[in-house]
PDB file of C-alpha atoms in Angstrom:
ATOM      1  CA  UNK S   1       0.000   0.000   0.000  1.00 92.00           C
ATOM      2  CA  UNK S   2       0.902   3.401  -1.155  1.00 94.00           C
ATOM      3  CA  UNK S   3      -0.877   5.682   0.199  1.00 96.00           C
ATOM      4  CA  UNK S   4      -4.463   5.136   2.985  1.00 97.00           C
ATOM      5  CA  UNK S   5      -7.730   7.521   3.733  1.00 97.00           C
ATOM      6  CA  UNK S   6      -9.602   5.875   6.535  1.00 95.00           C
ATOM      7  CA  UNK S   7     -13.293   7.439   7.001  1.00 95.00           C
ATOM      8  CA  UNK S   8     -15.364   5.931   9.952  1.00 93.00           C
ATOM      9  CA  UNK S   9     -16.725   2.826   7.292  1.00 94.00           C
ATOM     10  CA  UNK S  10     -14.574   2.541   4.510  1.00 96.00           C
ATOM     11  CA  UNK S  11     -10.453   2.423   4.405  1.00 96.00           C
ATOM     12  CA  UNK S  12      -9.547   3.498   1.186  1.00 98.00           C
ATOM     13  CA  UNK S  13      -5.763   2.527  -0.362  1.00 97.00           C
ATOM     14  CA  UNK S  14      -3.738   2.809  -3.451  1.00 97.00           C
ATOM     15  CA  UNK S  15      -1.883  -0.149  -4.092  1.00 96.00           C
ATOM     16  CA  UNK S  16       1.406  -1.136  -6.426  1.00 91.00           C
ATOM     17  CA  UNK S  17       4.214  -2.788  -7.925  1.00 85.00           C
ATOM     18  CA  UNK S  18       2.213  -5.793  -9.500  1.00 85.00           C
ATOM     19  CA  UNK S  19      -0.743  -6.182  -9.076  1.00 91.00           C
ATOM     20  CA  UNK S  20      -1.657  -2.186  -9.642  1.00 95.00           C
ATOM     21  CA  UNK S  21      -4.870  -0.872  -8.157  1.00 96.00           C
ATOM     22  CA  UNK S  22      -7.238   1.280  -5.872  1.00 98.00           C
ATOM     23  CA  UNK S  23      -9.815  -0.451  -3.497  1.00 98.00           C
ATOM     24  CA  UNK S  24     -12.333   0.360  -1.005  1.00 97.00           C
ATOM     25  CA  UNK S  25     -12.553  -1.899   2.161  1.00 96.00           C
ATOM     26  CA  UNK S  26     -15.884  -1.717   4.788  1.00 94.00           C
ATOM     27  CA  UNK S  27     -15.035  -0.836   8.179  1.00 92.00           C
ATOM     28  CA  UNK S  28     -18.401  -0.617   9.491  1.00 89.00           C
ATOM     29  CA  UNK S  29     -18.823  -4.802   9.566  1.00 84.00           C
ATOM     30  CA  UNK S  30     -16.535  -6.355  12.329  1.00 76.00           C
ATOM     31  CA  UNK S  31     -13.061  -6.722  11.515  1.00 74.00           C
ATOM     32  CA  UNK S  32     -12.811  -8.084   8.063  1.00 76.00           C
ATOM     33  CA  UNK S  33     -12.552  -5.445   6.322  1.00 82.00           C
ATOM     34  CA  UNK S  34     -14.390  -6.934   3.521  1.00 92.00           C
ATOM     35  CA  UNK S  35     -13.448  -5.226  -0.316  1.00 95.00           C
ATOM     36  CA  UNK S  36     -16.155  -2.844  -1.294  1.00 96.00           C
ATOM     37  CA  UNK S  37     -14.961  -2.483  -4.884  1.00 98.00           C
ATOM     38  CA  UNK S  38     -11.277  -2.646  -6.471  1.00 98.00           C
ATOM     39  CA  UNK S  39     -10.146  -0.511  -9.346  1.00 97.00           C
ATOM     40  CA  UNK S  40      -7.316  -1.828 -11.581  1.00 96.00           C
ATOM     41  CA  UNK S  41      -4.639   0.105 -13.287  1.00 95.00           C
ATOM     42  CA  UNK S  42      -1.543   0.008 -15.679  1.00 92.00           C
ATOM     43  CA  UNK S  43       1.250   1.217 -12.837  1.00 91.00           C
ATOM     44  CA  UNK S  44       0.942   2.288  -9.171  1.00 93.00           C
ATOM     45  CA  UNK S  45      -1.883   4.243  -7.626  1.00 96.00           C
ATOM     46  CA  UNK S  46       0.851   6.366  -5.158  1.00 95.00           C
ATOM     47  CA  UNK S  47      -1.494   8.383  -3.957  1.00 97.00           C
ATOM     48  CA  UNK S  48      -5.249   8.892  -3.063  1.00 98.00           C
ATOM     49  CA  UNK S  49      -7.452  11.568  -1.532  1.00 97.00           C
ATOM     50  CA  UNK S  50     -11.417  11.584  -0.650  1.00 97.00           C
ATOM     51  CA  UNK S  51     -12.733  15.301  -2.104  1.00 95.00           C
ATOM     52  CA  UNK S  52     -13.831  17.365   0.117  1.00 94.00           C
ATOM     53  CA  UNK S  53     -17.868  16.065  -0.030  1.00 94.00           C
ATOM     54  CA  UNK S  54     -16.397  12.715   0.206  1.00 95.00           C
ATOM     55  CA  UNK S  55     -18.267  11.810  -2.644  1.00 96.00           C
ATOM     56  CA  UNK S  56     -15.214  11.202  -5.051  1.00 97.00           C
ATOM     57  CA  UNK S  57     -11.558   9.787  -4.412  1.00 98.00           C
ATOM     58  CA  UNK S  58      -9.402  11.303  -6.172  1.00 97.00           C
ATOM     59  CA  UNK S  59      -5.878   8.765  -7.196  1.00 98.00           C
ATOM     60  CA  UNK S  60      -2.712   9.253  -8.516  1.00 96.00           C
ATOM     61  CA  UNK S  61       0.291   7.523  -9.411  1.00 94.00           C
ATOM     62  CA  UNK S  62       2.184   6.437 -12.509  1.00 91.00           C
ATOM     63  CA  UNK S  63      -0.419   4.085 -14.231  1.00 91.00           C
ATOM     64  CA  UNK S  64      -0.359   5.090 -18.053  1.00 87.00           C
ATOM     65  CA  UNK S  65       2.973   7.545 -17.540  1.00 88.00           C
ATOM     66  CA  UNK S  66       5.429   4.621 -18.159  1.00 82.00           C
ATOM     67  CA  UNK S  67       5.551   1.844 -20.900  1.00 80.00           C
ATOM     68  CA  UNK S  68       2.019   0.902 -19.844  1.00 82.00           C
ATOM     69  CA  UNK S  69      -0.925   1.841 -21.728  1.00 86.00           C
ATOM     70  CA  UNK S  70      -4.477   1.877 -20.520  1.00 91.00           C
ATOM     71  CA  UNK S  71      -7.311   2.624 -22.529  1.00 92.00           C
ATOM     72  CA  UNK S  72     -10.977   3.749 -20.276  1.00 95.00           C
ATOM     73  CA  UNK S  73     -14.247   5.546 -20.979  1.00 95.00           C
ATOM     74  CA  UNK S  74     -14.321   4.513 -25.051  1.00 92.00           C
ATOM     75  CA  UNK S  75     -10.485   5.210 -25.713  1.00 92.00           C
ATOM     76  CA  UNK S  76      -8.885   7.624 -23.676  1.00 93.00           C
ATOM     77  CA  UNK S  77      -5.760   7.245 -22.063  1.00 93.00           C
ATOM     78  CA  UNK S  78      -5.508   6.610 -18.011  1.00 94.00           C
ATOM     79  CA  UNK S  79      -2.172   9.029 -17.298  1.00 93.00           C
ATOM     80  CA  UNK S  80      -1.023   9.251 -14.008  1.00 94.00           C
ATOM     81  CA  UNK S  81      -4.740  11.130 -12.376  1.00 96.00           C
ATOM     82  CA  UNK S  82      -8.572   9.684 -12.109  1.00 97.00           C
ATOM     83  CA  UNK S  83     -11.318  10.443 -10.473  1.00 97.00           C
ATOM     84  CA  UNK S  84     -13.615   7.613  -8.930  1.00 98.00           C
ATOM     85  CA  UNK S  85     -16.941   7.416  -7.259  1.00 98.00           C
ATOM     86  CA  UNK S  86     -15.877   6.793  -3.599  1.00 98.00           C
ATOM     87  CA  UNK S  87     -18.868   4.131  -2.978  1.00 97.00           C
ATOM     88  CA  UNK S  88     -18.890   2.259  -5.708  1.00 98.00           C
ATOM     89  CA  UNK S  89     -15.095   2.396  -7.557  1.00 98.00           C
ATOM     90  CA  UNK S  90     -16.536   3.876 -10.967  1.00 98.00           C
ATOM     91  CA  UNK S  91     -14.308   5.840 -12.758  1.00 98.00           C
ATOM     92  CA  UNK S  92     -15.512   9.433 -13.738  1.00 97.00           C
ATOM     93  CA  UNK S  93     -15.229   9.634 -17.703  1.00 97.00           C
ATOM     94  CA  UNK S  94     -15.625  13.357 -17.333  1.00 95.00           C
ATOM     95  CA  UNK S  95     -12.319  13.977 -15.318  1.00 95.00           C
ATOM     96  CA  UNK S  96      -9.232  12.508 -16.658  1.00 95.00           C
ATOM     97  CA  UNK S  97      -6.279  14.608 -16.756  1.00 95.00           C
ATOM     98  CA  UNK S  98      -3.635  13.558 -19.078  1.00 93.00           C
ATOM     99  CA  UNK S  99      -0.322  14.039 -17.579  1.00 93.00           C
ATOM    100  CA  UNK S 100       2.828  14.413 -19.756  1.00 91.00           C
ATOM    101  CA  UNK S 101       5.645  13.481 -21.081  1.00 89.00           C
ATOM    102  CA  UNK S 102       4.724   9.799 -21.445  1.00 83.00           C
ATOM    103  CA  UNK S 103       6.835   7.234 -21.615  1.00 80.00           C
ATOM    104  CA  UNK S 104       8.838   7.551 -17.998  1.00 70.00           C
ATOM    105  CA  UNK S 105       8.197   5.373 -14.871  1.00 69.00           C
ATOM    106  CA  UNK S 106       9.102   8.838 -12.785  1.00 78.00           C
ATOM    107  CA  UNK S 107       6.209  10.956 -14.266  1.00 89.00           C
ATOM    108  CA  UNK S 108       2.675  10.721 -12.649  1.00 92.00           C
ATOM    109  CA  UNK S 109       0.602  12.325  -9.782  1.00 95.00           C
ATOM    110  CA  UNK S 110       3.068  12.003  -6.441  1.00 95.00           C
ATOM    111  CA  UNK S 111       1.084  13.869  -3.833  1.00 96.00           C
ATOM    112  CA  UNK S 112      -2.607  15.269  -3.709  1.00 97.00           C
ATOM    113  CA  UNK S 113      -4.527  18.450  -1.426  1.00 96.00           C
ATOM    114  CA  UNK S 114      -7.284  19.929  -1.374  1.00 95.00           C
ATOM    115  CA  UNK S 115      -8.057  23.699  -0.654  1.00 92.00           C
ATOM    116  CA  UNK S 116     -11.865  25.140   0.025  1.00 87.00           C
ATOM    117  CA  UNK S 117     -11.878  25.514  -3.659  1.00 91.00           C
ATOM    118  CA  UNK S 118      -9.213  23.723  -5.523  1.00 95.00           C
ATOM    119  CA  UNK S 119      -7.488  20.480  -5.869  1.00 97.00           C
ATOM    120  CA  UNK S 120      -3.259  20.627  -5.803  1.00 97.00           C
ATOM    121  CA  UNK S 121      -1.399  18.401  -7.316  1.00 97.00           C
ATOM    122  CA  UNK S 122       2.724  17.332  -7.286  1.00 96.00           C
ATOM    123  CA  UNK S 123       4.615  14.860  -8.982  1.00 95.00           C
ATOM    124  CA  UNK S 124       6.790  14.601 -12.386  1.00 93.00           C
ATOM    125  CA  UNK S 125       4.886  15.706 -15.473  1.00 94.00           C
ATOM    126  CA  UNK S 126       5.847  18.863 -17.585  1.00 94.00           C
ATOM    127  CA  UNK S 127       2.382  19.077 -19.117  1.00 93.00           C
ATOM    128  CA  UNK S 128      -1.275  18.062 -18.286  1.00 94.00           C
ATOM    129  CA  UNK S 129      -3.962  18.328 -20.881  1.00 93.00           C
ATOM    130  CA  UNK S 130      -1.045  20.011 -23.068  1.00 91.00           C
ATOM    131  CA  UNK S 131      -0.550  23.169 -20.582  1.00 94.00           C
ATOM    132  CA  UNK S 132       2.442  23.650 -19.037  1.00 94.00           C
ATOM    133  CA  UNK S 133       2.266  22.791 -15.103  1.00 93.00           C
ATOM    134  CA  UNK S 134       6.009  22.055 -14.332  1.00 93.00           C
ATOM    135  CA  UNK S 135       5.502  19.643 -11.622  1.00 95.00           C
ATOM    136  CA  UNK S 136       2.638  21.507  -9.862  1.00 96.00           C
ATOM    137  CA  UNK S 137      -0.648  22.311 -10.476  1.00 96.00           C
ATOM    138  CA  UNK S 138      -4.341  23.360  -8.955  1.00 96.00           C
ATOM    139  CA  UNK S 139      -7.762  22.442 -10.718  1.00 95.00           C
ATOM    140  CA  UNK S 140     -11.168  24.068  -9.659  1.00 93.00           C
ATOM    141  CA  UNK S 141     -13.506  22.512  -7.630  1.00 86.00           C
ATOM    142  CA  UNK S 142     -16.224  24.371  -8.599  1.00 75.00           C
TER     143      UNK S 142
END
């Protein structure tokens, strides 16, 4: 495990280095922690946050940076950010960033805060969505 957000009855993770995936555990059923729903990906998820609502989880990593492709949502590319409905683990087709350059096991989405109003993002990427955000970068929330 990469990276964990507990809330009082789920435990969130993002998981790595074979197999590659987010998953949502119950904690609200004794101690089993039974899996709630398991997201697969093409690298590691390094790092995940719940928004602010806690309606979405937000995950990033290097899944679809490095030699790794992964095609969602009728062809586009999974690059190093998603966005996935915290209860039930389905990815949002409407958000997903494309981080640049591809191609290098060190690019992808390293660390993730939010703000009142805006998301913040740090890793290794040069580009997302073809605008320059040198290794940084904030996106709306509203």
């Amino acid at each position: 495990a990469w990276s964990l957000v507990a809330t009082p009855t789920r435990l969130y993770g993002g998981f790595g280095h074979k197999p590659n995936f987010a998953q949502a555990f119950r904690l609200d059923n004794g101690t089993s922690g039974t899996s709630v729903w398991k997201f697969s990906t093409a690298g590691n998820v390094e790092k995940v946050a719940l928004t602010p609502d806690g309606l979405s989880l937000i995950a990033g990593g290097h899944f679809g940076t490095g030699q790794l492709q992964q095609q969602v949502c009728t062809g586009q590319n999974l690059r190093g950010l998603m966005k996935l409905n915290a209860a039930t683990g389905i990815l949002d087709c409407s958000w997903i960033p494309q981080l640049a350059p591809f191609g290098n096991n060190y690019n992808g989405a390293w660390d993730l805060d939010f703000t009142a109003n805006h998301l913040w993002v740090a890793g290794g990427f040069s580009r997302i969505n073809n605008v320059k955000a040198q290794n940084v970068a904030r996106f709306s929330l509203t």
